[in-house]
Coordinates of C-alpha atoms in Angstrom, one line a residue:
X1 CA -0.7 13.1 62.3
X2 CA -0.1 9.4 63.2
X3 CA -1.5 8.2 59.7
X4 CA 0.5 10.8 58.1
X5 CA 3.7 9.7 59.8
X6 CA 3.5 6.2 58.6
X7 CA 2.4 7.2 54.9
X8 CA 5.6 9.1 54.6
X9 CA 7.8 6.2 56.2
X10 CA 5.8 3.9 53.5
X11 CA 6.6 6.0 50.5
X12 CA 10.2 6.3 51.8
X13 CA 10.5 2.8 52.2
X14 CA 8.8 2.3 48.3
X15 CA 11.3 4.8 47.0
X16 CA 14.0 3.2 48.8
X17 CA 12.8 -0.2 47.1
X18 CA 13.0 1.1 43.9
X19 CA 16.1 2.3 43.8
X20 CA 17.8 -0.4 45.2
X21 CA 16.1 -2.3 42.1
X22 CA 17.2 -0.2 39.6
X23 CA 20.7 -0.1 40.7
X24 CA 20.6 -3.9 41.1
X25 CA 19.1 -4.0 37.2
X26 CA 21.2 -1.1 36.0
X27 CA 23.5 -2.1 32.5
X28 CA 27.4 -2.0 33.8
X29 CA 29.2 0.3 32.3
X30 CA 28.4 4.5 31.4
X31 CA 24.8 5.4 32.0
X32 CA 25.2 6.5 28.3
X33 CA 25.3 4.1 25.8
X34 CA 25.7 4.4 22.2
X35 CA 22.4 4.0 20.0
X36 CA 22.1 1.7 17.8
X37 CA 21.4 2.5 14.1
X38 CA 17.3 2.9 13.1
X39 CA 15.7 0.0 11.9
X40 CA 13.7 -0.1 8.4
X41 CA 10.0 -1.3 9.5
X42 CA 6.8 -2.0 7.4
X43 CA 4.4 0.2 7.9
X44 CA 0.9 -1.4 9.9
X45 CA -1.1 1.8 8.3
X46 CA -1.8 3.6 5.0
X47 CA -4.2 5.7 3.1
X48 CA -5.3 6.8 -0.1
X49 CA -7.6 9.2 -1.8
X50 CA -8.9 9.1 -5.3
X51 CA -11.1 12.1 -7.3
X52 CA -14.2 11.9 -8.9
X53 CA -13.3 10.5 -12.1
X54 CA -15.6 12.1 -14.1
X55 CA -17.7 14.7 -15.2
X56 CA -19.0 13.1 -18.5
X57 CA -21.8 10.8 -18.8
X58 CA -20.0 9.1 -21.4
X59 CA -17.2 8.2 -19.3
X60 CA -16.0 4.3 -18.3
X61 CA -14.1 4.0 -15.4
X62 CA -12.1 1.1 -14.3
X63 CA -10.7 1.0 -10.4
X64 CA -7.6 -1.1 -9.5
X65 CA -5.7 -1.4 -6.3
X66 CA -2.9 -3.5 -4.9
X67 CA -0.6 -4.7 -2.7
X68 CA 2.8 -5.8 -3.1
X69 CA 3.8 -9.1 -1.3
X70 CA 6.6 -9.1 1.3
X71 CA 9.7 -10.2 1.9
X72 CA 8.3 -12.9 4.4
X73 CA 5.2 -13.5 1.9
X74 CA 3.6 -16.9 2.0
X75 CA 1.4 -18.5 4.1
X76 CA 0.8 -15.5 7.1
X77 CA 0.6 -13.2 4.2
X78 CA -2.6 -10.6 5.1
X79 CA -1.4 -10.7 8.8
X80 CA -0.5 -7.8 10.4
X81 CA 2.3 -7.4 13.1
X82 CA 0.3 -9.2 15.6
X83 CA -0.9 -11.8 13.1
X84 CA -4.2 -10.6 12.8
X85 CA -5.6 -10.1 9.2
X86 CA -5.2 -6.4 7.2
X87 CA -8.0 -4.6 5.6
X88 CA -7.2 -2.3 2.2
X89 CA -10.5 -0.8 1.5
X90 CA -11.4 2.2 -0.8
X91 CA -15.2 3.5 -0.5
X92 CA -17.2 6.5 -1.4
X93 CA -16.7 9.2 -0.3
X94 CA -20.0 11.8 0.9
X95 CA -21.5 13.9 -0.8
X96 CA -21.4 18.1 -0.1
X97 CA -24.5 19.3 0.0
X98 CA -25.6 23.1 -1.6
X99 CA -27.7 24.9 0.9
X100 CA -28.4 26.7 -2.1
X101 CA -29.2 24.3 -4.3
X102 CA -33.4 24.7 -5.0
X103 CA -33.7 21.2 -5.5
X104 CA -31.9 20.5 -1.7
X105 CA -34.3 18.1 -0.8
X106 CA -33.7 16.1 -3.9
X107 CA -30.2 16.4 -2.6
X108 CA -30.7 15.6 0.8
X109 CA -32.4 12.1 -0.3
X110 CA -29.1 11.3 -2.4
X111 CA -27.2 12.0 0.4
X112 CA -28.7 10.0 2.3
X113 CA -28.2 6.9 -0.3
X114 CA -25.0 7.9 -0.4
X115 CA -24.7 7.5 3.2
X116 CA -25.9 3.8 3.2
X117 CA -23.5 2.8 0.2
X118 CA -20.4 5.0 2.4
X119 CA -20.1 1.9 4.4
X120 CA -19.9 -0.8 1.6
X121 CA -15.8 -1.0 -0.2
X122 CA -16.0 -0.3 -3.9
X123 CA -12.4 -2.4 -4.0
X124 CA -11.4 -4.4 -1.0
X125 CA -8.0 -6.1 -0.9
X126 CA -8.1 -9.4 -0.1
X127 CA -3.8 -10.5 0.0
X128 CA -0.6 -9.3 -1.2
X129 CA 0.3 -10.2 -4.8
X130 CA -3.5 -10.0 -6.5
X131 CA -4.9 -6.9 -8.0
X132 CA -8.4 -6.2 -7.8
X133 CA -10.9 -4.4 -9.7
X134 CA -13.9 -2.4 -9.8
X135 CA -15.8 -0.6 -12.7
X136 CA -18.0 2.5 -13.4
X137 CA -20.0 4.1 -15.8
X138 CA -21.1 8.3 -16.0
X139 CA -20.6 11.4 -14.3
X140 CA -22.1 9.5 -10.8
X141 CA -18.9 7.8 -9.6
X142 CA -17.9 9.5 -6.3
X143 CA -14.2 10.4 -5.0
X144 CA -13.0 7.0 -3.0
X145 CA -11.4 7.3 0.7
X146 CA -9.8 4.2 1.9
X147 CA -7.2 2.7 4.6
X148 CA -4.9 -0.2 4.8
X149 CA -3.8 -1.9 7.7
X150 CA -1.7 -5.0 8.7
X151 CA 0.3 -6.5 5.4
X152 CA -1.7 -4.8 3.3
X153 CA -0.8 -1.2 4.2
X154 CA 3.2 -1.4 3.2
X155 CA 3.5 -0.6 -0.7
X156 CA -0.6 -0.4 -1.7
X157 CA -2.1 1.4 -4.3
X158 CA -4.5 2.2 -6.3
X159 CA -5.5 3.9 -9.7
X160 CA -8.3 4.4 -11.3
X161 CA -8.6 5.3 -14.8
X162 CA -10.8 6.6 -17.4
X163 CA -12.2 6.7 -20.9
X164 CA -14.0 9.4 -22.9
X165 CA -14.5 8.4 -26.8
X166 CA -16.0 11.7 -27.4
X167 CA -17.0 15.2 -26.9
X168 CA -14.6 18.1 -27.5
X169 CA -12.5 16.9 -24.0
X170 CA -12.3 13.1 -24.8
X171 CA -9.0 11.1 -24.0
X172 CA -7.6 8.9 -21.7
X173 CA -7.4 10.1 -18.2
X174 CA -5.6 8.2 -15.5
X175 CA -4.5 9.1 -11.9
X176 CA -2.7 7.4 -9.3
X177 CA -4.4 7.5 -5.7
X178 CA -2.3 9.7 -3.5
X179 CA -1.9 9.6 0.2
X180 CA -3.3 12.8 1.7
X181 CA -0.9 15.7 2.7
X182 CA -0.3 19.2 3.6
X183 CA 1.0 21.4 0.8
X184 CA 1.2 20.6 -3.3
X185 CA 2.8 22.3 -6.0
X186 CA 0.8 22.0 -9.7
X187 CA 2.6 23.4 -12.0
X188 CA 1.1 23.5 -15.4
X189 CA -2.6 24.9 -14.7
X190 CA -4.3 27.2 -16.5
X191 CA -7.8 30.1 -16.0
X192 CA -7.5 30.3 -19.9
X193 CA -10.7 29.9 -21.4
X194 CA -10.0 27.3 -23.7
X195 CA -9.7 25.3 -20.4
X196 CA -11.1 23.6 -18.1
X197 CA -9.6 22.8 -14.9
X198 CA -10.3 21.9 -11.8
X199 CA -9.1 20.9 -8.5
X200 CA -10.0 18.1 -6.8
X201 CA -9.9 18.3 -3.3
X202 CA -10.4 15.6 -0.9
X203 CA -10.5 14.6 2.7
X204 CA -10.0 11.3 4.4
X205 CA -10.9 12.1 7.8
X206 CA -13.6 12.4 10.0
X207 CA -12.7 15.9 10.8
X208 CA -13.6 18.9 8.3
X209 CA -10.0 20.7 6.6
X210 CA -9.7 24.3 5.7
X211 CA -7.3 24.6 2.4
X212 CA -5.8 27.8 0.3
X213 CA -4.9 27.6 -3.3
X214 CA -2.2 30.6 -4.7
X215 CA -2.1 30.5 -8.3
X216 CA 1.2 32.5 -9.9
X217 CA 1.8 33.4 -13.3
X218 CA 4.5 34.9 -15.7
X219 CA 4.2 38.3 -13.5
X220 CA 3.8 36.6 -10.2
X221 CA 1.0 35.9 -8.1
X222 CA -2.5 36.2 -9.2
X223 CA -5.4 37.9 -7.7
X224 CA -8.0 35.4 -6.2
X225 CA -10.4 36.8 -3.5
X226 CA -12.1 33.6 -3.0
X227 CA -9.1 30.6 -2.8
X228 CA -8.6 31.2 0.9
X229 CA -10.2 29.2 3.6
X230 CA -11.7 26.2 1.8
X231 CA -13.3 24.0 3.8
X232 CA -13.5 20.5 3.2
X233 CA -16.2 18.2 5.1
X234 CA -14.6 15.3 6.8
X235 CA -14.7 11.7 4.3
X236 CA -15.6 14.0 1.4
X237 CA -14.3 15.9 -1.6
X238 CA -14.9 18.6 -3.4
X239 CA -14.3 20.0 -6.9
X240 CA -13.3 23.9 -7.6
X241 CA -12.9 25.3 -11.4
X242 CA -9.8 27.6 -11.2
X243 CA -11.1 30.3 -13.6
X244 CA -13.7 31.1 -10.8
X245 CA -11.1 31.7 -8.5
X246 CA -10.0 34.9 -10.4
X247 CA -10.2 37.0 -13.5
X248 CA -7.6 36.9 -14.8
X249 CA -7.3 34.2 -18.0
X250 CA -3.9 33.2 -17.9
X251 CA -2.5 30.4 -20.1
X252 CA -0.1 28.8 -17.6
X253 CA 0.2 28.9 -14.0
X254 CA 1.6 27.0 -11.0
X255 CA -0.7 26.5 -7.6
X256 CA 0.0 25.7 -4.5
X257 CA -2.3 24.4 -2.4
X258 CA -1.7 24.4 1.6
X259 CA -4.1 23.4 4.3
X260 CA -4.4 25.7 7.7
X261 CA -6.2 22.3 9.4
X262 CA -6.5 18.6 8.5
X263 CA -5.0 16.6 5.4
X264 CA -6.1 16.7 2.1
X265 CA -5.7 14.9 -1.4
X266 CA -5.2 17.2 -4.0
X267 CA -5.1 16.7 -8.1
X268 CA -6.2 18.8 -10.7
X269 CA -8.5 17.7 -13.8
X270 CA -7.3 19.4 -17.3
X271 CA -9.7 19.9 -20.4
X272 CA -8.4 21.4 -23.4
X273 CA -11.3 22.0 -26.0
X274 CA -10.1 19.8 -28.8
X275 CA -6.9 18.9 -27.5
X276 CA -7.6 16.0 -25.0
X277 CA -7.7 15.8 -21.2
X278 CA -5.7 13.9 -18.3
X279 CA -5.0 14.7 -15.0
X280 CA -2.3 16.6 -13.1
X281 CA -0.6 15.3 -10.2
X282 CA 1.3 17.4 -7.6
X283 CA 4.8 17.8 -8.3
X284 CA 8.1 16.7 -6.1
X285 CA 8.6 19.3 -3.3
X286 CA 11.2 22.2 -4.8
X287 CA 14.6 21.3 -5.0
X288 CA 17.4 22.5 -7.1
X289 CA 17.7 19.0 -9.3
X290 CA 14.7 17.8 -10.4
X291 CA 13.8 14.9 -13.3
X292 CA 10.9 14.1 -15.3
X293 CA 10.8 10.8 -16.4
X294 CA 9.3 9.0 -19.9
X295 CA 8.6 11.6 -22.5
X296 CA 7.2 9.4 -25.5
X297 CA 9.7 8.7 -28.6
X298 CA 6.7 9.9 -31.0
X299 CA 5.7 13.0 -28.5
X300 CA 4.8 16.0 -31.0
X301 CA 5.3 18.7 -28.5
X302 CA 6.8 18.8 -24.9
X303 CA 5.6 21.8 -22.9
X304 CA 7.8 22.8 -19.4
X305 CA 6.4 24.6 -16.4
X306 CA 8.4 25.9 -13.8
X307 CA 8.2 28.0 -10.6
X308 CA 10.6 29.1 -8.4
X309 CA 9.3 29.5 -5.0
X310 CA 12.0 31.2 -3.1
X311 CA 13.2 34.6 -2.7
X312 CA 15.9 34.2 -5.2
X313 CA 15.7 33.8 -9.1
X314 CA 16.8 30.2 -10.4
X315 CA 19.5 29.3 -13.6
X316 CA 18.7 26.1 -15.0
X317 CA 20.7 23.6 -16.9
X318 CA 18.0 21.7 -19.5
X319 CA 19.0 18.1 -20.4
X320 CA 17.4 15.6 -22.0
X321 CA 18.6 12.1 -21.1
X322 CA 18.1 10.1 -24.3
X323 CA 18.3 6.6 -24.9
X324 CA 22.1 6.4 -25.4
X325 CA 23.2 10.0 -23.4
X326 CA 22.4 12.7 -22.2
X327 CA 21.9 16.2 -24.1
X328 CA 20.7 19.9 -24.5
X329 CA 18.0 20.6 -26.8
X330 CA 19.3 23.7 -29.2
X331 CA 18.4 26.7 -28.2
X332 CA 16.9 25.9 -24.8
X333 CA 19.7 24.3 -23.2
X334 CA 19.2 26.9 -19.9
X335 CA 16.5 28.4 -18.5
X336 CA 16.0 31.4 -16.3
X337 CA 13.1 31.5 -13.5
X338 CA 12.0 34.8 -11.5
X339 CA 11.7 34.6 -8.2
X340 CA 7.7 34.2 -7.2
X341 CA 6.8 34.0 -11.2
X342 CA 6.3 30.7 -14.1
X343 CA 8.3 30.0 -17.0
X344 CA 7.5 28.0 -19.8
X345 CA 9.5 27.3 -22.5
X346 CA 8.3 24.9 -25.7
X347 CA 10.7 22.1 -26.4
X348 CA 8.8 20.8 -29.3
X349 CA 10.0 17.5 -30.3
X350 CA 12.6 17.0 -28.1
X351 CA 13.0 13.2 -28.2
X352 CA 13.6 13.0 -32.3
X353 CA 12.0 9.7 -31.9
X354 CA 13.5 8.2 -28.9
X355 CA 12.0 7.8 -25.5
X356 CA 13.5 10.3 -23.2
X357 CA 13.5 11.8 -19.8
X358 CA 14.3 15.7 -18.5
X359 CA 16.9 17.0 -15.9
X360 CA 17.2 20.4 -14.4
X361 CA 20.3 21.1 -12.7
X362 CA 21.7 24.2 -11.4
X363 CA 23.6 26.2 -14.0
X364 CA 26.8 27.2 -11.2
X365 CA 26.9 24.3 -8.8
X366 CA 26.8 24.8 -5.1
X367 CA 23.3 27.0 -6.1
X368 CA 20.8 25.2 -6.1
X369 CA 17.8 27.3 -6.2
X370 CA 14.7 24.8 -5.0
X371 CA 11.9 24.9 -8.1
X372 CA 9.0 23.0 -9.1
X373 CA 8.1 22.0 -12.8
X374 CA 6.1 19.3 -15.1
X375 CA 6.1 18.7 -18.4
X376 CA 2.8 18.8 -20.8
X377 CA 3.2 16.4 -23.7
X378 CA 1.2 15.7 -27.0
X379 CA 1.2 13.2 -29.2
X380 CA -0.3 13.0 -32.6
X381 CA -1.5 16.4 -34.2
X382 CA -4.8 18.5 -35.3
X383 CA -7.9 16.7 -34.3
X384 CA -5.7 13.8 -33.2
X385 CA -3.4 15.2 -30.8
X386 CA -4.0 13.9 -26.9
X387 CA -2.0 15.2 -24.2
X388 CA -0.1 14.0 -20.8
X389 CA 1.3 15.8 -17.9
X390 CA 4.9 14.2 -16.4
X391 CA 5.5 16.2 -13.1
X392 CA 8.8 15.9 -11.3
X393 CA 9.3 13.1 -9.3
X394 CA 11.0 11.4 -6.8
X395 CA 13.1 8.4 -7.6
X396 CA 11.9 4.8 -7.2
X397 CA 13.5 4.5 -3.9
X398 CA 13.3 0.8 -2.3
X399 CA 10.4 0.0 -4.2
X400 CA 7.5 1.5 -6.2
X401 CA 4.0 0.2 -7.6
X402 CA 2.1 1.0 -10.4
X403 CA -1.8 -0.6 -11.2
X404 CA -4.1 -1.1 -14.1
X405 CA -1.1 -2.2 -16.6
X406 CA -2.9 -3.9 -19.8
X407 CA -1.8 -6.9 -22.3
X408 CA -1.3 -4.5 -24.7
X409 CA -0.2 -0.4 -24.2
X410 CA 2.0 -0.3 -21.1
X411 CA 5.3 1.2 -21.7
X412 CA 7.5 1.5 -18.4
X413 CA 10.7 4.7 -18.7
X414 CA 13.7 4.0 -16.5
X415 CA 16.1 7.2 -16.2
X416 CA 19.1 6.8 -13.9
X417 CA 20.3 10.4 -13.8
X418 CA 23.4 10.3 -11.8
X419 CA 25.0 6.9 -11.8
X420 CA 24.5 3.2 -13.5
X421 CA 22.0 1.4 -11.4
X422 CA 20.4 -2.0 -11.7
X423 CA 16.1 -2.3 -11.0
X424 CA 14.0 -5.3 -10.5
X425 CA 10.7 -5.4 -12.1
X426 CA 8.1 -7.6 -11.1
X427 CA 4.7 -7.9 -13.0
X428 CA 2.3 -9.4 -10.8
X429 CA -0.4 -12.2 -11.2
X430 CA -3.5 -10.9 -13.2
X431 CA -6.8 -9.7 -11.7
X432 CA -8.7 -12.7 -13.0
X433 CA -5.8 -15.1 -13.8
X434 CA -2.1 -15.3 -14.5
X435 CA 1.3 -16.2 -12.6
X436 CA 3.6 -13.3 -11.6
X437 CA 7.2 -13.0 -13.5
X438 CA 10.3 -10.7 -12.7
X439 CA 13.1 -9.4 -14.5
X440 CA 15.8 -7.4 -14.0
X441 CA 17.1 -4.2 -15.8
X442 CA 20.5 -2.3 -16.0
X443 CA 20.6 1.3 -16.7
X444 CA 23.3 3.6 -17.8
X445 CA 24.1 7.2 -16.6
X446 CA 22.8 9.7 -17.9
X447 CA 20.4 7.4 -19.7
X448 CA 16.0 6.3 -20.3
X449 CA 15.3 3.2 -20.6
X450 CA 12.0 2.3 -22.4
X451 CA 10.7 -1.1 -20.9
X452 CA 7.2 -2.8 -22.7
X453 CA 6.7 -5.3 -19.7
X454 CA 6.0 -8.8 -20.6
X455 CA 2.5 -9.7 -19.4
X456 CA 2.2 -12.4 -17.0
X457 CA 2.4 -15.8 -18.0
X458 CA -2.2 -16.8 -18.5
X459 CA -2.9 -13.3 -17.9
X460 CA -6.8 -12.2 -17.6
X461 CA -7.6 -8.8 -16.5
X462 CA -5.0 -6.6 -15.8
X463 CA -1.8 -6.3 -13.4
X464 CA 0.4 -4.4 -12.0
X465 CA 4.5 -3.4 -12.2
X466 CA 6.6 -3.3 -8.7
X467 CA 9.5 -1.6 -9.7
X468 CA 13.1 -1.9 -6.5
X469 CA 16.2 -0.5 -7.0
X470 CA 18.6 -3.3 -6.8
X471 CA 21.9 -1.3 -6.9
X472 CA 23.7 1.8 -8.4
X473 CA 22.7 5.3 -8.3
X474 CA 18.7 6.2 -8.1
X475 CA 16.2 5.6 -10.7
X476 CA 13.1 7.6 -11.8
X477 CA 10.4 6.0 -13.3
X478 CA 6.9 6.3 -14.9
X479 CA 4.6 4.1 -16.6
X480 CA 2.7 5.1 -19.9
X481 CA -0.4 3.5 -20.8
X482 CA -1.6 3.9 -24.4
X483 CA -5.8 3.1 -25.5
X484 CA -5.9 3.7 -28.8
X485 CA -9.4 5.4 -29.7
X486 CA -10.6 6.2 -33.5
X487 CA -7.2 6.9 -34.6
X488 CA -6.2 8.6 -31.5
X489 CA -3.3 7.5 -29.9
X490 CA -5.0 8.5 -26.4
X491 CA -2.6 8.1 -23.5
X492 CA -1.9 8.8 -20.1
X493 CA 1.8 8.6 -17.7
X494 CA 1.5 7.9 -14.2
X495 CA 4.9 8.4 -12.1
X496 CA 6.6 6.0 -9.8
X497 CA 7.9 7.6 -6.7
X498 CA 9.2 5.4 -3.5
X499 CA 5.5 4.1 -1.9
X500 CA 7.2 4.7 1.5
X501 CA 6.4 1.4 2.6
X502 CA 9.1 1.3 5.5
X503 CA 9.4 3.6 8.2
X504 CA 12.6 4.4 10.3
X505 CA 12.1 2.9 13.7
X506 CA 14.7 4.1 16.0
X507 CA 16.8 1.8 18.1
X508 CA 15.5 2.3 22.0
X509 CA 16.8 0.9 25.4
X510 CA 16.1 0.6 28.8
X511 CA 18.4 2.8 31.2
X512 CA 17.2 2.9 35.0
X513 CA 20.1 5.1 35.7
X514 CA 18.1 7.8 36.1
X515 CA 16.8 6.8 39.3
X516 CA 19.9 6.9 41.3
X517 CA 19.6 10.8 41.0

């Protein structure tokens, strides 16, 4: 009882303490203060996902990644915020084995290859400003899983891209590496059977993630018994042709791709016999305004997909923002999207020769029905034709980064849908050699701006394009990269959405008024 007694005379005496300190420390003034406003921070952390490029053994596949430099670049660049050096690593992902599979053992023995290579970075960032590069031959290359830290997290990226010269899918197919997420919207798939395509699924993490894929078509949804519950092992990816997911062959679909646990990467891989192949990113998240930037002057047909989501049907306004102002294509200048089902519509040649972008707008402002779309563009014809998928996308934002830009073939699209604006585009040093240069670009309303970026000054290898919004209204962008190929004009366009390098940190204070209660 005696020991008792004096614990509860100490702790009154502590609490006492305490709050004579707090009120002796406590800000004048209200116990309420106002906030001050967020700050804009780097970010210390990033990661990115790339496919498996390949299923040909013809195909050539050359890896890029990135890092834009700073503000405060120079000689603590590759520090992070407590000046220790970043990492920006991408390496393979594992293997899923086929309990199945009679040759398992074979199996087992690659896997554990694999397992020993997991550890050793196919590309490695060394410092902001240099693009590095890694190649790969065949059908063998794995999906990549990768992390950036310190001053190399804000603004990296990575693409890899890939050459087929023949075979009845050959083409140019290029992808940016995406950060892994939660839900995606592909509109523009198909379960015909004139094609191929599959989705790439891939995890980053350590822990496995269960996924479902929805496909709808011009009636609405699709039956597919066997799209629910797809589990993903942790650091691995895995690969899942969409015709086997139903039975229905439908020429054009939208998916959408959610995952009950974990974060995924998601991207689909198109084949269209005779036609070409590319990839498919996931569109911008529905919205009532969307924009599709750089169709190609000399595109021979435009394609549009769209979906709308929502319980309600959508009325869209279709514009095509030219190179001097913006128009509607005869004869498709709305469009009208059922609630739960995809609409296409075929704009042919839209651009008559000019580079161009599209905007959907509501038809009666003030509803704005959220939908998804993307655009499927050819260029040349016959056995010539190769085709390119533009999904909607965000605009540039503060800054966005593009890789693998050549001497020769890079064409970068500037729309400014809503207001003039003015970009800054910097083209960095060269993989092996080069000094970096920036310009500066000023885009009117309503307008696309078709860029061919001047290579760095001694360029060797290749480099990439950092494209900020100076001032003005916001800017979408994409970047088209053109191989010519035995008379094939074999391209691919890779979109340039805001890299969210920053992060809103909000302001925070100290308030030990809550003690004197």
């Amino acid at each position: 009882m005696k020991s008792t007694h004096l614990s509860l005379i100490a702790g009154a005496a502590a609490l006492a303490a305490i709050t004579g300190f707090a009120s002796l420390t406590a800000p004048q003034g209200p116990a309420t203060t106002e906030a001050k406003a967020a700050a804009s921070l780097p970010v210390e952390r990033s990661s990115l996902v790339c496919p498996a490029p390949s299923t040909s053994d013809l195909a050539e596949t050359r890896y890029t990644s990135f890092t834009p430099p700073g503000k405060d670049a120079g000689k603590d660049a590759g520090k992070g915020a407590e000046g220790e050096k970043g990492t920006a690593e991408l390496k393979p992902a594992m293997p899923v084995l086929d309990e199945d599979d009679p040759d398992s053992k074979k199996a087992e023995e690659a896997a554990k290859k694999a397992r020993e290579k997991a550890d050793k970075p196919v590309l490695a960032v060394k410092e902001p400003g240099k693009p590095v590069t890694a190649e790969a031959d065949g059908s063998a290359a794995p999906a990549l899983v990768g992390t950036a830290t310190g001053t190399l997290a804000p603004g990296w990226a990575a693409q890899q891209t890939t050459t087929v010269t023949a075979g009845g899918a050959r083409g140019l197919l290029g992808v940016s590496c995406t950060a892994p997420d939660t839900d995606f919207w592909f509109p523009g798939v198909s379960t015909a059977r004139s094609r191929q395509d599959y989705v790439h699924l891939t995890n980053p993490d350590d822990s496995a993630a269960v996924a479902d894929i929805e496909l709808f078509g011009p009636k609405g949804p699709v039956t597919s018994e066997v799209g629910d519950g797809i589990t993903v092992p942790g650091r691995s990816s895995v690969a899942l042709l969409l015709s086997t997911l139903t039975d229905e062959a439908v020429n054009d679909l939208t998916a959408h791709i959610t995952t009950r646990s974990g974060r995924i990467g998601a991207v689909v891989l198109t084949a269209d016999d005779g036609s070409g192949t590319d990839w498919l990113t996931a569109a911008a998240d529905p919205a009532g305004t969307l924009i599709m930037p750089g169709i190609p002057a000399d595109a021979t047909s435009v394609q549009l997909v769209a979906y709308a989501p929502g319980e309600s049907d959508a009325d869209v306004k279709v514009q095509l923002m030219g190179k001097n102002t913006t128009f509607a294509p005869a004869g498709n200048d709305t469009l009208h999207i059922k609630s739960g089902m995809t609409a296409t519509v075929d704009l042919k040649d839209i651009t008559r020769g000019e580079p161009g972008s599209l905007r959907l707008t509501p038809v009666e402002k003030g509803r704005a029905t959220p939908i998804v779309a993307a655009l499927r563009v050819v260029r040349g014809t016959g056995e010539k034709q190769e085709y390119a998928y533009i999904p909607a996308t965000g605009p540039v934002g503060a800054r966005s980064t593009v890789t693998d830009n050549r001497a020769k073939g890079s064409t970068l699209s500037l729309a400014a849908p809503g207001a003039d604006a003015e970009v800054k585009v910097t083209t960095s040093a060269g993989s092996e050699g080069g000094e970096a240069a920036v310009e500066t670009y000023k885009v009117k309303a309503g307008t696309t701006m078709a860029v061919t970026p001047k290579p760095p000054a001694g360029l060797k290898g290749t480099y990439a394009l950092t494209v900020e919004t100076v001032s003005g209204g916001p800017v979408h962008a994409s970047r088209s990269l053109v191989l010519p190929e035995d008379g094939v004009q074999m391209f691919t366009v890779q979109t340039l959405p805001d890299d969210g390098g920053t992060v809103l940190v909000p302001s925070a204070q100290q308030d030990l008024s809550v003690l004197d209660d």
